Amino acid sequence: MNTQFKEPSVRIIQKKSPPSVTISRQTGTRGRNIGNMLRDAVNAQLKKEESAWEVHDEDLPQQILREHGLPIEMAKFMPDDAISEVESSINELLGRHPSQWTLFEHTIDTVANIARKGHAIIVGRAGNKITKGMSNVLNIRFIGDLDSRAKRISARRDTTHKDAINFIKKEDAARKKYARKNFGADIDDPHGYDLVINTDYLSDESIVGILIAAIKEKY
């Protein structure tokens, strides 16, 4: 059975929806920090009647579970590539938790609704694929040199450069597998994004400025 996400044959364009942003990132490209800075920057420019921007990142699994009436403890089953499909199906039969496919469908539903509502910065979960065809969404990809990313991870996690590289490779491989398995997509394909930014030579402030300009240009 083909369990990959199917893109709608007819794109539904929601008029006058506020903009949203999805962020896909290689490990160690400062995606989380840039997302938070972007939120603060755009909120500082909001009109009084506009709703505040929010970042949906580490809290996204809990939000998905709450919206679908599932125990928050199940969040441990929702990291990218967290559990094999066979083990997941067995656990479902035993009544331990919903299958990974069920959780994935819930993820699609929640992420799509967040994006349609607007003023959302969605980090990870192949958000660019879920929101494909939504005219209010800007899809971003952050990349960087492996050595530069390892230096950041090493400093952040207080570990050796070698361990940082191993950590990056493991994280990036899991994200690639998640996108390939569920969407049949290559996460590194630049055609899947509106904008690809190498974060090695730009400050967070400069990148936020680029993103704000891109949001205004598109919308």
PDB file of C-alpha atoms in Angstrom:
ATOM      1  CA  MET A   1       0.000   0.000   0.000  1.00  0.00           C
ATOM      2  CA  ASN A   2       1.356   3.407  -0.951  1.00  0.00           C
ATOM      3  CA  THR A   3       1.256   5.541   2.177  1.00  0.00           C
ATOM      4  CA  GLN A   4       2.930   8.649   0.822  1.00  0.00           C
ATOM      5  CA  PHE A   5       1.212  12.004   1.111  1.00  0.00           C
ATOM      6  CA  LYS A   6      -0.722  12.860  -2.046  1.00  0.00           C
ATOM      7  CA  GLU A   7      -0.723  16.458  -3.211  1.00  0.00           C
ATOM      8  CA  PRO A   8      -4.202  17.702  -4.167  1.00  0.00           C
ATOM      9  CA  SER A   9      -4.902  17.612  -7.896  1.00  0.00           C
ATOM     10  CA  VAL A  10      -6.621  20.987  -7.630  1.00  0.00           C
ATOM     11  CA  ARG A  11      -4.946  23.705  -5.626  1.00  0.00           C
ATOM     12  CA  ILE A  12      -7.199  25.506  -3.199  1.00  0.00           C
ATOM     13  CA  ILE A  13      -6.165  29.141  -2.921  1.00  0.00           C
ATOM     14  CA  GLN A  14      -7.443  30.912   0.153  1.00  0.00           C
ATOM     15  CA  LYS A  15      -7.991  34.598  -0.519  1.00  0.00           C
ATOM     16  CA  LYS A  16      -6.583  37.249   1.779  1.00  0.00           C
ATOM     17  CA  SER A  17      -4.949  34.764   4.139  1.00  0.00           C
ATOM     18  CA  PRO A  18      -2.147  36.311   6.220  1.00  0.00           C
ATOM     19  CA  PRO A  19       1.309  35.041   5.270  1.00  0.00           C
ATOM     20  CA  SER A  20       3.021  32.067   6.867  1.00  0.00           C
ATOM     21  CA  VAL A  21       6.585  30.760   6.589  1.00  0.00           C
ATOM     22  CA  THR A  22       7.948  27.214   6.629  1.00  0.00           C
ATOM     23  CA  ILE A  23      11.581  26.635   7.556  1.00  0.00           C
ATOM     24  CA  SER A  24      13.476  23.551   6.429  1.00  0.00           C
ATOM     25  CA  ARG A  25      17.056  23.403   7.665  1.00  0.00           C
ATOM     26  CA  GLN A  26      20.212  21.380   7.741  1.00  0.00           C
ATOM     27  CA  THR A  27      21.301  20.677  11.308  1.00  0.00           C
ATOM     28  CA  GLY A  28      23.405  23.494  12.718  1.00  0.00           C
ATOM     29  CA  THR A  29      22.179  26.299  10.437  1.00  0.00           C
ATOM     30  CA  ARG A  30      20.571  28.298  13.286  1.00  0.00           C
ATOM     31  CA  GLY A  31      17.049  27.698  11.999  1.00  0.00           C
ATOM     32  CA  ARG A  32      15.409  27.824  15.425  1.00  0.00           C
ATOM     33  CA  ASN A  33      17.108  31.066  16.445  1.00  0.00           C
ATOM     34  CA  ILE A  34      16.392  32.740  13.113  1.00  0.00           C
ATOM     35  CA  GLY A  35      12.753  31.662  13.308  1.00  0.00           C
ATOM     36  CA  ASN A  36      12.397  33.240  16.749  1.00  0.00           C
ATOM     37  CA  MET A  37      14.099  36.437  15.608  1.00  0.00           C
ATOM     38  CA  LEU A  38      11.833  36.626  12.555  1.00  0.00           C
ATOM     39  CA  ARG A  39       8.787  36.279  14.804  1.00  0.00           C
ATOM     40  CA  ASP A  40       9.944  39.130  17.031  1.00  0.00           C
ATOM     41  CA  ALA A  41      10.798  41.341  14.052  1.00  0.00           C
ATOM     42  CA  VAL A  42       7.470  40.936  12.244  1.00  0.00           C
ATOM     43  CA  ASN A  43       5.494  41.274  15.475  1.00  0.00           C
ATOM     44  CA  ALA A  44       7.187  44.618  16.050  1.00  0.00           C
ATOM     45  CA  GLN A  45       5.704  45.816  12.738  1.00  0.00           C
ATOM     46  CA  LEU A  46       2.159  44.523  13.247  1.00  0.00           C
ATOM     47  CA  LYS A  47      -0.892  46.709  13.075  1.00  0.00           C
ATOM     48  CA  LYS A  48      -3.107  46.701  16.170  1.00  0.00           C
ATOM     49  CA  GLU A  49      -5.849  44.649  14.535  1.00  0.00           C
ATOM     50  CA  GLU A  50      -3.473  41.929  13.312  1.00  0.00           C
ATOM     51  CA  SER A  51      -2.812  38.710  15.239  1.00  0.00           C
ATOM     52  CA  ALA A  52       0.695  38.037  16.488  1.00  0.00           C
ATOM     53  CA  TRP A  53       3.071  35.718  14.656  1.00  0.00           C
ATOM     54  CA  GLU A  54       3.948  32.440  16.402  1.00  0.00           C
ATOM     55  CA  VAL A  55       6.764  29.912  15.965  1.00  0.00           C
ATOM     56  CA  HIS A  56       5.703  26.260  15.773  1.00  0.00           C
ATOM     57  CA  ASP A  57       8.765  24.146  16.424  1.00  0.00           C
ATOM     58  CA  GLU A  58       9.455  21.877  19.398  1.00  0.00           C
ATOM     59  CA  ASP A  59       5.900  22.341  20.643  1.00  0.00           C
ATOM     60  CA  LEU A  60       4.353  21.110  17.380  1.00  0.00           C
ATOM     61  CA  PRO A  61       4.001  17.406  18.361  1.00  0.00           C
ATOM     62  CA  GLN A  62       2.151  18.384  21.552  1.00  0.00           C
ATOM     63  CA  GLN A  63      -0.124  20.705  19.580  1.00  0.00           C
ATOM     64  CA  ILE A  64      -0.921  17.950  17.076  1.00  0.00           C
ATOM     65  CA  LEU A  65      -1.777  15.504  19.860  1.00  0.00           C
ATOM     66  CA  ARG A  66      -3.978  17.988  21.715  1.00  0.00           C
ATOM     67  CA  GLU A  67      -5.950  18.852  18.584  1.00  0.00           C
ATOM     68  CA  HIS A  68      -6.663  15.181  17.905  1.00  0.00           C
ATOM     69  CA  GLY A  69      -7.468  14.173  21.480  1.00  0.00           C
ATOM     70  CA  LEU A  70      -4.387  12.034  22.031  1.00  0.00           C
ATOM     71  CA  PRO A  71      -2.207  11.802  25.168  1.00  0.00           C
ATOM     72  CA  ILE A  72       0.693  14.268  25.221  1.00  0.00           C
ATOM     73  CA  GLU A  73       2.985  11.389  26.251  1.00  0.00           C
ATOM     74  CA  MET A  74       2.788  10.144  22.656  1.00  0.00           C
ATOM     75  CA  ALA A  75       5.044  13.003  21.575  1.00  0.00           C
ATOM     76  CA  LYS A  76       7.987  10.631  22.074  1.00  0.00           C
ATOM     77  CA  PHE A  77       6.725   8.661  19.072  1.00  0.00           C
ATOM     78  CA  MET A  78       6.796  11.721  16.811  1.00  0.00           C
ATOM     79  CA  PRO A  79      10.417  12.699  16.162  1.00  0.00           C
ATOM     80  CA  ASP A  80      11.394  12.404  12.506  1.00  0.00           C
ATOM     81  CA  ASP A  81      11.972   8.712  11.694  1.00  0.00           C
ATOM     82  CA  ALA A  82      11.348   7.790  15.340  1.00  0.00           C
ATOM     83  CA  ILE A  83      10.022   4.277  14.886  1.00  0.00           C
ATOM     84  CA  SER A  84       9.825   1.708  12.115  1.00  0.00           C
ATOM     85  CA  GLU A  85       6.570   1.202  10.214  1.00  0.00           C
ATOM     86  CA  VAL A  86       6.449  -2.495  11.128  1.00  0.00           C
ATOM     87  CA  GLU A  87       6.920  -1.857  14.852  1.00  0.00           C
ATOM     88  CA  SER A  88       4.374   0.954  14.690  1.00  0.00           C
ATOM     89  CA  SER A  89       1.738  -1.295  13.106  1.00  0.00           C
ATOM     90  CA  ILE A  90       2.326  -3.992  15.716  1.00  0.00           C
ATOM     91  CA  ASN A  91       1.969  -1.453  18.508  1.00  0.00           C
ATOM     92  CA  GLU A  92      -1.289  -0.209  16.997  1.00  0.00           C
ATOM     93  CA  LEU A  93      -2.683  -3.737  16.981  1.00  0.00           C
ATOM     94  CA  LEU A  94      -1.674  -4.100  20.618  1.00  0.00           C
ATOM     95  CA  GLY A  95      -3.421  -0.823  21.445  1.00  0.00           C
ATOM     96  CA  ARG A  96      -0.269   0.967  22.581  1.00  0.00           C
ATOM     97  CA  HIS A  97      -0.535   4.025  20.356  1.00  0.00           C
ATOM     98  CA  PRO A  98      -1.753   5.087  16.884  1.00  0.00           C
ATOM     99  CA  SER A  99       0.324   3.993  13.911  1.00  0.00           C
ATOM    100  CA  GLN A 100       2.987   6.293  12.524  1.00  0.00           C
ATOM    101  CA  TRP A 101       0.765   6.770   9.451  1.00  0.00           C
ATOM    102  CA  THR A 102      -2.120   7.945  11.647  1.00  0.00           C
ATOM    103  CA  LEU A 103       0.159  10.364  13.477  1.00  0.00           C
ATOM    104  CA  PHE A 104       1.487  11.555  10.134  1.00  0.00           C
ATOM    105  CA  GLU A 105      -2.039  12.257   8.866  1.00  0.00           C
ATOM    106  CA  HIS A 106      -2.703  14.240  12.043  1.00  0.00           C
ATOM    107  CA  THR A 107       0.530  16.164  11.415  1.00  0.00           C
ATOM    108  CA  ILE A 108      -0.592  17.096   7.896  1.00  0.00           C
ATOM    109  CA  ASP A 109      -3.965  18.273   9.185  1.00  0.00           C
ATOM    110  CA  THR A 110      -2.542  20.432  11.980  1.00  0.00           C
ATOM    111  CA  VAL A 111       0.313  21.956   9.955  1.00  0.00           C
ATOM    112  CA  ALA A 112      -2.012  22.793   7.050  1.00  0.00           C
ATOM    113  CA  ASN A 113      -4.496  24.491   9.381  1.00  0.00           C
ATOM    114  CA  ILE A 114      -1.752  26.486  11.103  1.00  0.00           C
ATOM    115  CA  ALA A 115      -0.410  27.659   7.738  1.00  0.00           C
ATOM    116  CA  ARG A 116      -3.848  28.631   6.421  1.00  0.00           C
ATOM    117  CA  LYS A 117      -4.561  30.671   9.532  1.00  0.00           C
ATOM    118  CA  GLY A 118      -1.429  32.715   8.827  1.00  0.00           C
ATOM    119  CA  HIS A 119       1.194  34.565  10.863  1.00  0.00           C
ATOM    120  CA  ALA A 120       2.886  31.226  11.546  1.00  0.00           C
ATOM    121  CA  ILE A 121       6.524  30.170  11.321  1.00  0.00           C
ATOM    122  CA  ILE A 122       6.571  26.381  10.972  1.00  0.00           C
ATOM    123  CA  VAL A 123       9.929  24.707  11.555  1.00  0.00           C
ATOM    124  CA  GLY A 124      10.523  21.234  10.127  1.00  0.00           C
ATOM    125  CA  ARG A 125       8.023  18.397   9.485  1.00  0.00           C
ATOM    126  CA  ALA A 126       8.446  18.882   5.705  1.00  0.00           C
ATOM    127  CA  GLY A 127       6.173  21.898   5.984  1.00  0.00           C
ATOM    128  CA  ASN A 128       7.034  22.984   2.454  1.00  0.00           C
ATOM    129  CA  LYS A 129       5.445  19.815   1.063  1.00  0.00           C
ATOM    130  CA  ILE A 130       2.346  19.982   3.259  1.00  0.00           C
ATOM    131  CA  THR A 131       1.721  23.614   2.285  1.00  0.00           C
ATOM    132  CA  LYS A 132       2.509  23.269  -1.406  1.00  0.00           C
ATOM    133  CA  GLY A 133      -0.078  25.214  -3.383  1.00  0.00           C
ATOM    134  CA  MET A 134      -0.951  27.594  -0.546  1.00  0.00           C
ATOM    135  CA  SER A 135      -0.434  31.074  -1.965  1.00  0.00           C
ATOM    136  CA  ASN A 136       0.088  32.619   1.475  1.00  0.00           C
ATOM    137  CA  VAL A 137       3.085  30.457   2.407  1.00  0.00           C
ATOM    138  CA  LEU A 138       6.777  31.260   1.871  1.00  0.00           C
ATOM    139  CA  ASN A 139       8.975  28.144   1.957  1.00  0.00           C
ATOM    140  CA  ILE A 140      12.564  28.611   3.167  1.00  0.00           C
ATOM    141  CA  ARG A 141      15.564  26.253   3.292  1.00  0.00           C
ATOM    142  CA  PHE A 142      18.715  26.936   5.359  1.00  0.00           C
ATOM    143  CA  ILE A 143      21.960  25.221   4.353  1.00  0.00           C
ATOM    144  CA  GLY A 144      25.602  25.455   5.346  1.00  0.00           C
ATOM    145  CA  ASP A 145      29.043  23.859   5.119  1.00  0.00           C
ATOM    146  CA  LEU A 146      29.360  20.704   7.248  1.00  0.00           C
ATOM    147  CA  ASP A 147      32.472  21.925   9.051  1.00  0.00           C
ATOM    148  CA  SER A 148      30.890  25.284   9.906  1.00  0.00           C
ATOM    149  CA  ARG A 149      27.761  23.585  11.183  1.00  0.00           C
ATOM    150  CA  ALA A 150      29.827  21.159  13.260  1.00  0.00           C
ATOM    151  CA  LYS A 151      31.606  24.056  14.953  1.00  0.00           C
ATOM    152  CA  ARG A 152      28.276  25.550  15.991  1.00  0.00           C
ATOM    153  CA  ILE A 153      26.927  22.220  17.240  1.00  0.00           C
ATOM    154  CA  SER A 154      30.169  21.466  19.100  1.00  0.00           C
ATOM    155  CA  ALA A 155      29.996  24.793  20.938  1.00  0.00           C
ATOM    156  CA  ARG A 156      26.281  24.475  21.661  1.00  0.00           C
ATOM    157  CA  ARG A 157      26.408  20.888  22.906  1.00  0.00           C
ATOM    158  CA  ASP A 158      29.878  21.140  24.480  1.00  0.00           C
ATOM    159  CA  THR A 159      31.140  18.146  22.542  1.00  0.00           C
ATOM    160  CA  THR A 160      34.008  17.268  20.222  1.00  0.00           C
ATOM    161  CA  HIS A 161      34.068  18.261  16.575  1.00  0.00           C
ATOM    162  CA  LYS A 162      33.904  14.600  15.557  1.00  0.00           C
ATOM    163  CA  ASP A 163      30.884  13.919  17.759  1.00  0.00           C
ATOM    164  CA  ALA A 164      29.210  17.049  16.366  1.00  0.00           C
ATOM    165  CA  ILE A 165      29.687  15.798  12.799  1.00  0.00           C
ATOM    166  CA  ASN A 166      28.242  12.402  13.724  1.00  0.00           C
ATOM    167  CA  PHE A 167      25.264  14.109  15.371  1.00  0.00           C
ATOM    168  CA  ILE A 168      24.645  16.275  12.290  1.00  0.00           C
ATOM    169  CA  LYS A 169      24.819  13.328   9.914  1.00  0.00           C
ATOM    170  CA  LYS A 170      22.355  11.353  12.027  1.00  0.00           C
ATOM    171  CA  GLU A 171      19.876  14.247  12.293  1.00  0.00           C
ATOM    172  CA  ASP A 172      20.105  15.163   8.613  1.00  0.00           C
ATOM    173  CA  ALA A 173      19.701  11.516   7.563  1.00  0.00           C
ATOM    174  CA  ALA A 174      16.537  11.180   9.682  1.00  0.00           C
ATOM    175  CA  ARG A 175      15.018  14.318   8.151  1.00  0.00           C
ATOM    176  CA  LYS A 176      15.863  13.137   4.639  1.00  0.00           C
ATOM    177  CA  LYS A 177      14.300   9.750   5.324  1.00  0.00           C
ATOM    178  CA  TYR A 178      11.148  11.380   6.724  1.00  0.00           C
ATOM    179  CA  ALA A 179      10.672  13.478   3.575  1.00  0.00           C
ATOM    180  CA  ARG A 180      11.493  10.614   1.216  1.00  0.00           C
ATOM    181  CA  LYS A 181       9.313   8.061   3.008  1.00  0.00           C
ATOM    182  CA  ASN A 182       6.223  10.235   3.489  1.00  0.00           C
ATOM    183  CA  PHE A 183       6.378  12.536   0.456  1.00  0.00           C
ATOM    184  CA  GLY A 184       8.704  10.819  -1.989  1.00  0.00           C
ATOM    185  CA  ALA A 185      10.696  14.056  -1.885  1.00  0.00           C
ATOM    186  CA  ASP A 186      14.371  14.983  -1.809  1.00  0.00           C
ATOM    187  CA  ILE A 187      14.742  17.456   1.039  1.00  0.00           C
ATOM    188  CA  ASP A 188      17.854  18.910  -0.630  1.00  0.00           C
ATOM    189  CA  ASP A 189      16.092  19.719  -3.911  1.00  0.00           C
ATOM    190  CA  PRO A 190      16.163  23.549  -4.139  1.00  0.00           C
ATOM    191  CA  HIS A 191      13.076  23.525  -6.382  1.00  0.00           C
ATOM    192  CA  GLY A 192      10.976  22.647  -3.340  1.00  0.00           C
ATOM    193  CA  TYR A 193      11.540  26.083  -1.781  1.00  0.00           C
ATOM    194  CA  ASP A 194      10.959  29.723  -2.579  1.00  0.00           C
ATOM    195  CA  LEU A 195      14.302  30.705  -1.092  1.00  0.00           C
ATOM    196  CA  VAL A 196      17.472  28.775  -0.138  1.00  0.00           C
ATOM    197  CA  ILE A 197      19.922  30.614   2.128  1.00  0.00           C
ATOM    198  CA  ASN A 198      23.469  29.627   3.091  1.00  0.00           C
ATOM    199  CA  THR A 199      23.742  30.810   6.705  1.00  0.00           C
ATOM    200  CA  ASP A 200      27.544  30.507   6.920  1.00  0.00           C
ATOM    201  CA  TYR A 201      28.335  34.072   5.876  1.00  0.00           C
ATOM    202  CA  LEU A 202      25.263  35.987   6.964  1.00  0.00           C
ATOM    203  CA  SER A 203      24.277  37.137  10.432  1.00  0.00           C
ATOM    204  CA  ASP A 204      20.915  36.198  11.897  1.00  0.00           C
ATOM    205  CA  GLU A 205      19.857  39.848  11.616  1.00  0.00           C
ATOM    206  CA  SER A 206      20.754  39.965   7.914  1.00  0.00           C
ATOM    207  CA  ILE A 207      18.845  36.759   7.208  1.00  0.00           C
ATOM    208  CA  VAL A 208      15.785  38.053   9.056  1.00  0.00           C
ATOM    209  CA  GLY A 209      15.940  41.188   6.905  1.00  0.00           C
ATOM    210  CA  ILE A 210      16.022  39.060   3.752  1.00  0.00           C
ATOM    211  CA  LEU A 211      13.054  37.010   4.934  1.00  0.00           C
ATOM    212  CA  ILE A 212      10.975  40.073   5.784  1.00  0.00           C
ATOM    213  CA  ALA A 213      11.716  41.498   2.330  1.00  0.00           C
ATOM    214  CA  ALA A 214      10.729  38.194   0.729  1.00  0.00           C
ATOM    215  CA  ILE A 215       7.454  38.084   2.656  1.00  0.00           C
ATOM    216  CA  LYS A 216       6.593  41.629   1.566  1.00  0.00           C
ATOM    217  CA  GLU A 217       7.630  40.903  -2.040  1.00  0.00           C
ATOM    218  CA  LYS A 218       5.465  37.797  -2.295  1.00  0.00           C
ATOM    219  CA  TYR A 219       2.436  39.191  -0.505  1.00  0.00           C
TER     220      TYR A 219
END
